[in-house]
CSV table of C-alpha atoms in Angstrom, one decimal:
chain,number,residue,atom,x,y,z
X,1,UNK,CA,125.2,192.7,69.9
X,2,UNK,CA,123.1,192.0,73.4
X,3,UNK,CA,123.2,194.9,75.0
X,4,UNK,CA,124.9,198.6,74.7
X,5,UNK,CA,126.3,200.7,77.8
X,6,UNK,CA,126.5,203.8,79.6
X,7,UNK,CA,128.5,205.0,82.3
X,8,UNK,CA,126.7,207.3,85.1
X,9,UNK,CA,127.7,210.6,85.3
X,10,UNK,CA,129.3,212.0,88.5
X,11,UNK,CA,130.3,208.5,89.6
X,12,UNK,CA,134.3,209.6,90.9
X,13,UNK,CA,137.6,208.5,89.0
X,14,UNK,CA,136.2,204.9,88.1
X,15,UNK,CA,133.2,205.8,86.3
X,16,UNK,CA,130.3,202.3,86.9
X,17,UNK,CA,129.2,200.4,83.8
X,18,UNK,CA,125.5,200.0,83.8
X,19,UNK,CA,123.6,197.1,81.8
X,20,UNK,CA,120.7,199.0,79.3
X,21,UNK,CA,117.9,196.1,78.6
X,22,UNK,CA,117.9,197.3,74.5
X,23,UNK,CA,118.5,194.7,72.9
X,24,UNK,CA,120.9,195.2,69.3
X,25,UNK,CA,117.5,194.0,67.3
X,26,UNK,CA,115.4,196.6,69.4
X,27,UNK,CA,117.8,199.2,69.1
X,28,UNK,CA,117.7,199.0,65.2
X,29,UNK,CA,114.4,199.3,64.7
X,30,UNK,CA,114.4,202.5,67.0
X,31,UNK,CA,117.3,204.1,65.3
X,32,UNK,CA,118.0,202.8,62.3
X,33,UNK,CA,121.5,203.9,61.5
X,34,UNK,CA,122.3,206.4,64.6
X,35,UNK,CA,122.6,205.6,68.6
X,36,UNK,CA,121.1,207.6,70.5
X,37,UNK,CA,122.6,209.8,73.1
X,38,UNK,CA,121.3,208.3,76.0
X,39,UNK,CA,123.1,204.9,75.4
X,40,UNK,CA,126.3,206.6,74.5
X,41,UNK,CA,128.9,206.0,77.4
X,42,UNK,CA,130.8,209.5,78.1
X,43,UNK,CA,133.6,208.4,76.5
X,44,UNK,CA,132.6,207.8,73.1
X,45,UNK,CA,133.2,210.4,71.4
X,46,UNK,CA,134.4,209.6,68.1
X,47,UNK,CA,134.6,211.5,64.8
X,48,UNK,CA,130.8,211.0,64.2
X,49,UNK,CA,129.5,210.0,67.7
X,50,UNK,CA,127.3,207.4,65.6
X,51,UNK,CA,127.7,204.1,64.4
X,52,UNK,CA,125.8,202.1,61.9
X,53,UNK,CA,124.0,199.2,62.4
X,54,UNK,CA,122.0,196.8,60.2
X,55,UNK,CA,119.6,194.2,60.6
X,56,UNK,CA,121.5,190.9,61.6
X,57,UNK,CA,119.1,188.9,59.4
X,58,UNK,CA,121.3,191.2,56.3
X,59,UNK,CA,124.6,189.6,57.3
X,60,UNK,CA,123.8,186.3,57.0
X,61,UNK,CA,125.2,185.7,53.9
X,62,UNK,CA,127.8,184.7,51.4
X,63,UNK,CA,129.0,187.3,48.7
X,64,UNK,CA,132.6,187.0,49.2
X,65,UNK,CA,133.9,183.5,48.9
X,66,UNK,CA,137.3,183.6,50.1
X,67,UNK,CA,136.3,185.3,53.7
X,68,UNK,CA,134.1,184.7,56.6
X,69,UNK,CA,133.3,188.3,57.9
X,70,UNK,CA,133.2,191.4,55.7
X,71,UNK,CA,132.5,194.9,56.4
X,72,UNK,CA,132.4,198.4,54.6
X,73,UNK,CA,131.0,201.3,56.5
X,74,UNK,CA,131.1,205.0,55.2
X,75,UNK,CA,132.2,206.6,58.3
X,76,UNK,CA,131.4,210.0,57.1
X,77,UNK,CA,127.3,209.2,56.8
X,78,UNK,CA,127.7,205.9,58.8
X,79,UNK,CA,126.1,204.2,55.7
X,80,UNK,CA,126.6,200.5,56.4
X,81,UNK,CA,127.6,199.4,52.7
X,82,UNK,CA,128.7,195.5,53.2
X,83,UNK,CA,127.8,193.5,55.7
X,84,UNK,CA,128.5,189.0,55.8
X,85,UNK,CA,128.6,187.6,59.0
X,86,UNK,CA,129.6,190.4,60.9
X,87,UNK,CA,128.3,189.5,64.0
X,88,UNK,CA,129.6,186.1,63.6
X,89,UNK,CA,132.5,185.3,66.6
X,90,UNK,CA,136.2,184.9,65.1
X,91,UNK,CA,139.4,185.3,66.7
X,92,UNK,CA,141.0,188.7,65.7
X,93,UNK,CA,144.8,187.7,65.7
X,94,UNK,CA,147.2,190.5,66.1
X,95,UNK,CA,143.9,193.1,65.3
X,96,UNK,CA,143.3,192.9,68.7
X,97,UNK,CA,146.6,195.1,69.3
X,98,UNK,CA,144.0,198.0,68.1
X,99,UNK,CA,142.4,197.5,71.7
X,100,UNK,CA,145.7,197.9,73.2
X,101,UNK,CA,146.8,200.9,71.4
X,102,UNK,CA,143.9,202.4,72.0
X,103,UNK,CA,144.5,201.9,75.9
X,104,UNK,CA,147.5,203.0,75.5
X,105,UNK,CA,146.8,206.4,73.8
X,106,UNK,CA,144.0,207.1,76.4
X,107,UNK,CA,146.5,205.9,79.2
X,108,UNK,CA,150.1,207.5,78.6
X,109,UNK,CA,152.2,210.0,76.6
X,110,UNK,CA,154.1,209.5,73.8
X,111,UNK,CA,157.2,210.3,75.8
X,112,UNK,CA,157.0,208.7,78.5
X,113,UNK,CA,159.5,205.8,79.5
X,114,UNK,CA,159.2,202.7,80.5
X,115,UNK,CA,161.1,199.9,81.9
X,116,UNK,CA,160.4,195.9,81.3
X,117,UNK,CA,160.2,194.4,84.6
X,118,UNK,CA,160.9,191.0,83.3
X,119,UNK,CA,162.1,189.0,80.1
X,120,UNK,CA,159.0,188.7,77.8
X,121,UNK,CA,158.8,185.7,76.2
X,122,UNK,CA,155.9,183.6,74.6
X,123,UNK,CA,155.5,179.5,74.6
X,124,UNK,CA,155.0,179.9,70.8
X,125,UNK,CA,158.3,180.0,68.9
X,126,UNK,CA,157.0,181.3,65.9
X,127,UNK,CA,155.5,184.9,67.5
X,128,UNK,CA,156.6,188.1,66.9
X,129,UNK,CA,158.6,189.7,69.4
X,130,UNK,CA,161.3,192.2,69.8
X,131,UNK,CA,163.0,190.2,71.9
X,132,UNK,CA,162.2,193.1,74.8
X,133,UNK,CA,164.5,191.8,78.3
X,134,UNK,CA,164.3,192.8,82.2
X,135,UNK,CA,165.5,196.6,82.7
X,136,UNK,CA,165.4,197.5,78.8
X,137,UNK,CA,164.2,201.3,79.1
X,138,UNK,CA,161.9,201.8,76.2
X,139,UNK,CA,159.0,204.9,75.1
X,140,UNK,CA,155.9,204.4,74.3
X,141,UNK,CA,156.1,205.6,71.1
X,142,UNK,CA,158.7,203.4,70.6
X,143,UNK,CA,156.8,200.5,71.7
X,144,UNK,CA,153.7,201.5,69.7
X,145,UNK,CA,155.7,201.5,67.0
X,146,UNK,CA,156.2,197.5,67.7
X,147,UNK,CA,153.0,196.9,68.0
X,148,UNK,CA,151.5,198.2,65.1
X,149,UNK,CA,154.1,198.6,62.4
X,150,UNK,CA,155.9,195.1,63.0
X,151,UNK,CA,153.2,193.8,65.2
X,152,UNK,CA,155.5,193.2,67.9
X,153,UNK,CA,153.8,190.5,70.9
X,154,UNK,CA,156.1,191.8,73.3
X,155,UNK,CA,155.0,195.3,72.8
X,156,UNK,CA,152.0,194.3,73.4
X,157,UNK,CA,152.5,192.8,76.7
X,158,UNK,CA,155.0,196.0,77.9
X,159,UNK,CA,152.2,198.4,77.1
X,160,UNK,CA,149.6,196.6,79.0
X,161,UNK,CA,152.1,196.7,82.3
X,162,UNK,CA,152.6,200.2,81.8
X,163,UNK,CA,149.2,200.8,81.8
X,164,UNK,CA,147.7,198.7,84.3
X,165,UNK,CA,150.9,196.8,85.9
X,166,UNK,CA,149.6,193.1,84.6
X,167,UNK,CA,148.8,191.9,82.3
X,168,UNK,CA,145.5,190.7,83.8
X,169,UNK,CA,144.6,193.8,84.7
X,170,UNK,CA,145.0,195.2,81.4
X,171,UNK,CA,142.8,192.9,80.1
X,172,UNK,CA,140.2,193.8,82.4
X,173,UNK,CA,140.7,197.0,80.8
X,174,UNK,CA,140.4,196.1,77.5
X,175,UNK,CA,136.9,194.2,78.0
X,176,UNK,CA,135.8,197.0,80.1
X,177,UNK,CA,136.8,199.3,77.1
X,178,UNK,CA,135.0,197.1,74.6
X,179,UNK,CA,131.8,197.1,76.9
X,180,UNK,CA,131.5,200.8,76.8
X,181,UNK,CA,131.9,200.9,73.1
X,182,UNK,CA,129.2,198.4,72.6
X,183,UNK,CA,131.6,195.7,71.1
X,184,UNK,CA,129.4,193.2,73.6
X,185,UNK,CA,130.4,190.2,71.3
X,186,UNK,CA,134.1,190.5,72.2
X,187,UNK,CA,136.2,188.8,75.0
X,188,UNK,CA,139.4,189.6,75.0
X,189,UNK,CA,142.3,187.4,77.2
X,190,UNK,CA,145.2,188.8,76.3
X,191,UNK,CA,146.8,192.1,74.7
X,192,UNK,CA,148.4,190.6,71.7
X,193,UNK,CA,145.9,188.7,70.2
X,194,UNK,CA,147.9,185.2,70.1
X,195,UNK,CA,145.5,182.4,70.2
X,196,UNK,CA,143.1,181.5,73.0
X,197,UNK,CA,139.8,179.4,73.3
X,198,UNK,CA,138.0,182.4,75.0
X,199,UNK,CA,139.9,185.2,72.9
X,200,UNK,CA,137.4,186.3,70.4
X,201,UNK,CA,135.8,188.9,69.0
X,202,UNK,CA,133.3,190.4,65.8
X,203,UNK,CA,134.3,192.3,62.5
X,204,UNK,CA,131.4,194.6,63.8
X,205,UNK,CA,133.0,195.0,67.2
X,206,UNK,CA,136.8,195.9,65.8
X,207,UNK,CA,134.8,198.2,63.8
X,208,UNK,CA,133.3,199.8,66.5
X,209,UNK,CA,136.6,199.4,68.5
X,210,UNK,CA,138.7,200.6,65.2
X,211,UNK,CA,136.1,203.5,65.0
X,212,UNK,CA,137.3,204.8,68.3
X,213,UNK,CA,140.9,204.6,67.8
X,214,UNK,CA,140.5,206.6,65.0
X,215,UNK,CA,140.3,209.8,66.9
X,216,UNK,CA,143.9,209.3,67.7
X,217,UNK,CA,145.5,211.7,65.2
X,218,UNK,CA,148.7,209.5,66.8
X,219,UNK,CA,147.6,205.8,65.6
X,220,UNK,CA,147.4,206.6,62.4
X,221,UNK,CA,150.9,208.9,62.2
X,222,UNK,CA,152.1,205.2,63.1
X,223,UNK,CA,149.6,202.9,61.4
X,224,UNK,CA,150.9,204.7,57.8
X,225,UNK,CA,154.4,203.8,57.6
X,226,UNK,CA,155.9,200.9,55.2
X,227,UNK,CA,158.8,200.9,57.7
X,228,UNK,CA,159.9,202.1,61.3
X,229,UNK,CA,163.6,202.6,63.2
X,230,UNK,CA,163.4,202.9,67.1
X,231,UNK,CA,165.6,202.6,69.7
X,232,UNK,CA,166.2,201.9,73.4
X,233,UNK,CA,168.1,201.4,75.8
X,234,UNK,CA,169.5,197.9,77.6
X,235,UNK,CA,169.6,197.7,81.4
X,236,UNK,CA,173.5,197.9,81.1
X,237,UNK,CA,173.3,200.8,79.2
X,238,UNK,CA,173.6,199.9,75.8
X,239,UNK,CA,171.9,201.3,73.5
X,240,UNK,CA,169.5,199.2,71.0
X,241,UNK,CA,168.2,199.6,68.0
X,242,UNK,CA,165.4,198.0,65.5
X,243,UNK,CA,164.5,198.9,62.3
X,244,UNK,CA,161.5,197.6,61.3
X,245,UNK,CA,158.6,196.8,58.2
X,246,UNK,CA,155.2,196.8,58.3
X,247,UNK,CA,153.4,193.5,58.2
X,248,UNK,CA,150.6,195.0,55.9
X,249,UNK,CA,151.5,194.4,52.6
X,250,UNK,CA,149.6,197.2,51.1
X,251,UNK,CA,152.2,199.8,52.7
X,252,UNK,CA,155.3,197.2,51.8
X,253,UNK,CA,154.1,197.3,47.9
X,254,UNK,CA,152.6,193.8,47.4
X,255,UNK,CA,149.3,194.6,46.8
X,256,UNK,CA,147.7,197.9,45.6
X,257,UNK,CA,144.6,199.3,46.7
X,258,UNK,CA,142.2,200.6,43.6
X,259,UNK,CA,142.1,203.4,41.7
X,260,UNK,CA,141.1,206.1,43.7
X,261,UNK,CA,141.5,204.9,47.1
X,262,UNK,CA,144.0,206.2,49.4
X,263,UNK,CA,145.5,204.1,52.7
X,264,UNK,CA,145.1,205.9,55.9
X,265,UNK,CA,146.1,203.2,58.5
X,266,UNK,CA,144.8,199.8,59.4
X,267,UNK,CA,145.9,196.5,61.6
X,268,UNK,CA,146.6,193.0,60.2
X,269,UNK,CA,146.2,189.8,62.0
X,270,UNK,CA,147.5,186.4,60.6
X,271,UNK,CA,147.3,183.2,63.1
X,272,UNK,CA,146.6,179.3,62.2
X,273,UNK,CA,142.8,179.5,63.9
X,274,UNK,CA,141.9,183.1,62.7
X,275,UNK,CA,143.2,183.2,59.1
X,276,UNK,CA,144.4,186.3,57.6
X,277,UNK,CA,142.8,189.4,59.1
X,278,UNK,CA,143.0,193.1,58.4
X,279,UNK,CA,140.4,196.4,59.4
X,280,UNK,CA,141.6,199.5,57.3
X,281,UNK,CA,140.9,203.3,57.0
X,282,UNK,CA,140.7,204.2,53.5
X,283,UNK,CA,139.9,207.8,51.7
X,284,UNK,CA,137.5,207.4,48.9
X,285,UNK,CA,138.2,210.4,45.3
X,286,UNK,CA,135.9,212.4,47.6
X,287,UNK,CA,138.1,212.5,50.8
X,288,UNK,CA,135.4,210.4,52.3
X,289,UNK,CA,136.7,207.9,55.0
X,290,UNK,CA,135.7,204.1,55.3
X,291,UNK,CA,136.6,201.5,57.7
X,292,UNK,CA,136.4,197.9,56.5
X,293,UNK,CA,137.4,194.3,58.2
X,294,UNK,CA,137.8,191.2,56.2
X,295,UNK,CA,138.4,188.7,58.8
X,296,UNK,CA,139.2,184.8,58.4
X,297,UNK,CA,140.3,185.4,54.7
X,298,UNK,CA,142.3,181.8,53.3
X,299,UNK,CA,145.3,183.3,53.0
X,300,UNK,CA,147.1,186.4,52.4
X,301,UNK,CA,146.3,187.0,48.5
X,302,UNK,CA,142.6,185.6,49.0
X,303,UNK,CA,142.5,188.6,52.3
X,304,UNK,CA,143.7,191.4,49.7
X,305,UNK,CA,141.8,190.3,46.6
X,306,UNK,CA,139.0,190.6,49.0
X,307,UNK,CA,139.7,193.8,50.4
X,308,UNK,CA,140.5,195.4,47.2
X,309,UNK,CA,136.7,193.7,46.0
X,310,UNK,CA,135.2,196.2,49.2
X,311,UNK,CA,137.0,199.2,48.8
X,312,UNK,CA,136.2,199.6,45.4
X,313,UNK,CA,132.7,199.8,46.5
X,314,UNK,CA,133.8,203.8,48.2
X,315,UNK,CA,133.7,205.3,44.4
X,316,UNK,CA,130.2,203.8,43.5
């Protein structure tokens, strides 16, 4: 983490991000395990308003074998409670879709309709797409449904023109976004989160990122369901339909989280260079929340052994 921003008050309809010259390192010593006001930007208002930090000589380290970056935070006291790696740079897969619902959310209504302007399709034959064609007539709900339920690509790309009419733009967006959140170890190049060189991001920063979307009563009426039906419309008219599973395999029954730990909502990520990737919300027995990111797990039973290894950590 190099540097945290604000945005100046009073500045018109495009607030101006400003550089601060605190360091993450000096900024922990100040503040320990809360952020100060003054290097909040004005639209960070999460549940807490805080986020927890730790000493980045603490997450250099090895505890869980099957895993590069692993995180636990109690996000009711901000209590940092496991921390490897997590400043370390991966490549977030499909968990970079978080970004893009969160634009979304901030960005558009529910109800409100939008037309593909053009075929979306992707060079990789293997991604997930709805198969989404020039004058389909689709709602946002519908779309964030895509994304985040079946993790749809072509969502992703559909949302990012509605918001910002490119795709480029969009992504200017999103890095902005993650700038003002302090996620300053992220670059993001796309809105889908299939693989790029310069795509990239931390387990603390989708925490931070994952913290923010979290105020979204909406995400997580989404983010909850084992399966989704939505439907559209064809630019002759037709209507379509999709009914769709979740790609996180506690919600399809796979794997079950421990005793006393509930699922709110979360984001997986699978892809060749990143691994299996997922950041969750989880209840503890006390109705205490936690967010937690195991990133670059070996596989798909090594990522929910090791998730299950975290979250049983919320009832200690």
């Amino acid at each position: 983490m190099a540097l945290l921003m604000m945005i100046l008050p009073g500045c018109g309809a495009v607030d101006r991000v400003v550089n601060l010259s605190t360091s993450y390192d000096t900024h922990f010593e100040q503040n320990e395990f809360e952020i100060k006001d003054k290097t909040l930007t004005s639209r960070w208002q999460t549940k807490a308003a805080q986020a927890a930090v730790i000493s980045k000589d603490k997450t250099n380290k090895k505890d869980y074998d099957n895993a590069e970056e692993v995180l636990l935070v109690n996000n009711e006291t901000n209590e940092m409670i496991v921390s490897q790696n997590i400043f370390e740079r991966t490549y977030p897969a499909s968990t970079t879709k978080i970004m893009t619902a969160l634009l979304a959310l901030e960005n558009l209504n529910l109800d409100d309709e939008v037309t593909i302007s053009h075929d979306i399709t992707f060079d990789d034959s293997a991604a997930v797409s709805m198969g989404l064609k020039k004058g389909d007539k689709i709602s946002v709900e519908a779309l964030l449904n895509a994304l985040i339920v079946m993790s749809a690509n072509d969502a992703g790309v559909a949302l990012a023109e509605a918001v910002a009419g490119s795709e480029d733009k969009f992504v200017d967006m999103m890095n902005e976004r993650a700038q003002e959140l302090g996620a300053t170890g992220t670059h993001f190049a796309n809105p889908h989160g299939l693989h790029e060189k310069d795509h990239y991001t931390t387990a603390y920063d989708l925490y931070l990122i994952f913290k923010e979307v979290a105020k979204h009563n909406e995400y997580f009426d989404i983010a909850g369901k084992a399966n989704s039906y939505i439907e559209y419309t064809s630019a002759s008219g037709q209507l379509r339909a999709y009914d769709m599973s979740s790609t996180d395999e506690y919600l399809t029954g796979e794997y079950a989280l421990p005793n006393q730990v509930s699922f709110v909502g979360g984001k997986t990520g699978t892809t060749t260079e990143a691994g299996a990737c997922l950041v969750l919300m989880t209840e503890n027995k006390d109705g205490d929340e936690f967010i937690s990111v195991v990133m670059k797990a070996d596989n798909h039973p090594a990522l929910y052994q090791t998730m299950n290894e975290v979250v049983a950590k919320e009832n200690e």
